[in-house]
C-alpha positions as a Markdown table, in Angstrom:
| # | Residue | x | y | z |
|---|---|---|---|---|
| 1 | Met | -56.6 | 35.8 | 277.3 |
| 2 | Gln | -54.2 | 37.9 | 279.4 |
| 3 | Asp | -53.5 | 37.2 | 283.0 |
| 4 | Tyr | -54.3 | 40.3 | 285.1 |
| 5 | Ser | -53.2 | 38.8 | 288.4 |
| 6 | Ser | -51.5 | 40.8 | 291.1 |
| 7 | Ser | -48.2 | 39.1 | 290.6 |
| 8 | Gly | -47.9 | 40.7 | 287.1 |
| 9 | Asn | -48.6 | 44.1 | 288.6 |
| 10 | Ser | -46.2 | 43.6 | 291.4 |
| 11 | Gln | -43.4 | 42.6 | 289.0 |
| 12 | Arg | -44.0 | 45.9 | 287.0 |
| 13 | Ile | -44.0 | 47.8 | 290.2 |
| 14 | Glu | -40.7 | 46.1 | 291.3 |
| 15 | Lys | -39.1 | 47.0 | 288.0 |
| 16 | Ser | -40.2 | 50.7 | 288.2 |
| 17 | Val | -39.1 | 50.9 | 291.8 |
| 18 | Ser | -35.8 | 49.4 | 290.9 |
| 19 | Tyr | -35.3 | 51.8 | 288.1 |
| 20 | Ala | -36.4 | 54.8 | 290.2 |
| 21 | Leu | -33.9 | 53.7 | 292.9 |
| 22 | Tyr | -31.2 | 53.4 | 290.2 |
| 23 | Leu | -32.0 | 57.0 | 288.9 |
| 24 | His | -32.1 | 58.3 | 292.5 |
| 25 | Arg | -28.7 | 56.8 | 293.4 |
| 26 | Arg | -27.2 | 58.1 | 290.1 |
| 27 | Glu | -28.5 | 61.6 | 290.8 |
| 28 | Leu | -27.1 | 61.5 | 294.3 |
| 29 | Gly | -23.7 | 60.6 | 292.9 |
| 30 | Arg | -23.5 | 63.6 | 290.6 |
| 31 | Pro | -21.2 | 66.5 | 291.6 |
| 32 | Lys | -24.0 | 69.0 | 291.1 |
| 33 | Arg | -27.2 | 67.4 | 292.2 |
| 34 | Arg | -30.4 | 68.5 | 290.7 |
| 35 | Leu | -32.8 | 68.9 | 293.7 |
| 36 | Met | -36.0 | 68.7 | 291.7 |
| 37 | Arg | -35.0 | 65.4 | 290.1 |
| 38 | Ile | -34.1 | 63.9 | 293.4 |
| 39 | Cys | -37.5 | 65.1 | 294.8 |
| 40 | Ser | -39.4 | 63.7 | 291.9 |
| 41 | Thr | -37.9 | 60.2 | 292.3 |
| 42 | Lys | -38.7 | 60.4 | 296.1 |
| 43 | Leu | -42.3 | 61.4 | 295.1 |
| 44 | Gln | -42.5 | 58.5 | 292.7 |
| 45 | Leu | -41.2 | 56.0 | 295.2 |
| 46 | Thr | -43.5 | 57.3 | 297.9 |
| 47 | Asn | -46.6 | 57.1 | 295.6 |
| 48 | Glu | -45.7 | 53.5 | 294.7 |
| 49 | Leu | -45.2 | 52.6 | 298.4 |
| 50 | Ile | -48.6 | 54.1 | 299.2 |
| 51 | Gln | -50.3 | 52.1 | 296.4 |
| 52 | Leu | -48.6 | 48.9 | 297.6 |
| 53 | Gln | -49.7 | 49.5 | 301.2 |
| 54 | Gln | -53.2 | 50.2 | 300.1 |
| 55 | Arg | -53.3 | 47.1 | 298.1 |
| 56 | Arg | -52.0 | 45.0 | 301.0 |
| 57 | Gln | -54.6 | 46.5 | 303.3 |
| 58 | Trp | -57.4 | 45.7 | 300.9 |
| 59 | Glu | -56.2 | 42.1 | 300.6 |
| 60 | Thr | -55.8 | 41.6 | 304.3 |
| 61 | Ala | -59.2 | 43.1 | 305.1 |
| 62 | Phe | -60.8 | 40.0 | 303.7 |
| 63 | Asp | -58.4 | 37.6 | 305.5 |
| 64 | Leu | -59.8 | 35.2 | 308.0 |
| 65 | Glu | -56.9 | 35.9 | 310.4 |
| 66 | Phe | -57.5 | 39.6 | 310.4 |
| 67 | Asp | -55.4 | 41.4 | 313.1 |
| 68 | Ala | -56.9 | 44.7 | 314.1 |
| 69 | Glu | -53.8 | 46.0 | 315.9 |
| 70 | Ala | -51.6 | 45.3 | 312.9 |
| 71 | Ser | -54.2 | 46.9 | 310.7 |
| 72 | Ser | -54.2 | 50.1 | 312.8 |
| 73 | Gln | -50.4 | 50.2 | 312.7 |
| 74 | Gln | -50.6 | 49.9 | 308.9 |
| 75 | Met | -53.1 | 52.7 | 308.7 |
| 76 | Asn | -50.9 | 54.9 | 310.8 |
| 77 | Ala | -47.9 | 54.1 | 308.6 |
| 78 | Leu | -50.0 | 54.9 | 305.5 |
| 79 | Asp | -51.1 | 58.2 | 307.0 |
| 80 | Arg | -47.5 | 59.1 | 307.6 |
| 81 | Glu | -46.5 | 58.3 | 304.1 |
| 82 | Arg | -49.4 | 60.4 | 302.7 |
| 83 | Glu | -48.3 | 63.3 | 304.9 |
| 84 | Tyr | -44.7 | 63.0 | 303.7 |
| 85 | Arg | -45.9 | 62.9 | 300.1 |
| 86 | Asp | -48.0 | 66.0 | 300.6 |
| 87 | Arg | -45.1 | 67.9 | 302.3 |
| 88 | Leu | -42.8 | 66.9 | 299.5 |
| 89 | Gln | -45.3 | 68.1 | 296.8 |
| 90 | Thr | -45.7 | 71.4 | 298.6 |
| 91 | Asn | -42.0 | 71.9 | 298.9 |
| 92 | Met | -41.5 | 71.0 | 295.2 |
| 93 | Arg | -44.3 | 73.5 | 294.2 |
| 94 | Arg | -42.6 | 76.2 | 296.3 |
| 95 | Gln | -39.2 | 75.5 | 294.8 |
| 96 | Leu | -40.7 | 75.7 | 291.2 |
| 97 | Glu | -42.4 | 79.0 | 292.1 |
| 98 | Lys | -39.0 | 80.4 | 293.4 |
| 99 | Gln | -37.3 | 79.3 | 290.2 |
| 100 | Gln | -39.9 | 81.0 | 288.1 |
| 101 | Lys | -39.7 | 84.2 | 290.2 |
| 102 | Arg | -35.9 | 84.3 | 289.9 |
| 103 | Lys | -36.2 | 83.7 | 286.1 |
| 104 | Arg | -38.8 | 86.5 | 285.8 |
| 105 | Lys | -36.6 | 88.9 | 287.8 |
| 106 | Tyr | -33.6 | 88.0 | 285.7 |
| 107 | Leu | -35.5 | 88.6 | 282.5 |
| 108 | Gln | -36.8 | 92.0 | 283.8 |
| 109 | Glu | -33.2 | 93.0 | 284.7 |
| 110 | Ile | -31.9 | 92.3 | 281.3 |
| 111 | Gly | -34.9 | 94.0 | 279.7 |
| 112 | Lys | -36.7 | 91.0 | 278.1 |
| 113 | Leu | -40.0 | 91.5 | 279.9 |
């Protein structure tokens, strides 16, 4: 039987986070940075952070030494992370729309559309 414990999942998350950080640093070091790639790694890291915080909140909810103040601080932090993720997704969507619009305009100018 396989072990589906949380330690195995956390190791996978740590590896994917480490790799995402590696890619992010590598992209930042490029002379011509690709904004969408940087944003996508930020989005991936933010999503993994949100999942980790949600898991921790779930685990501490059943803890006998439950601290309501710490829990509310964690909820506020989680809300801020979600807001950041949503803003990042919106900005990425806008950037893609701008790129598509520029591409369409260019194709119209050269007579391909």
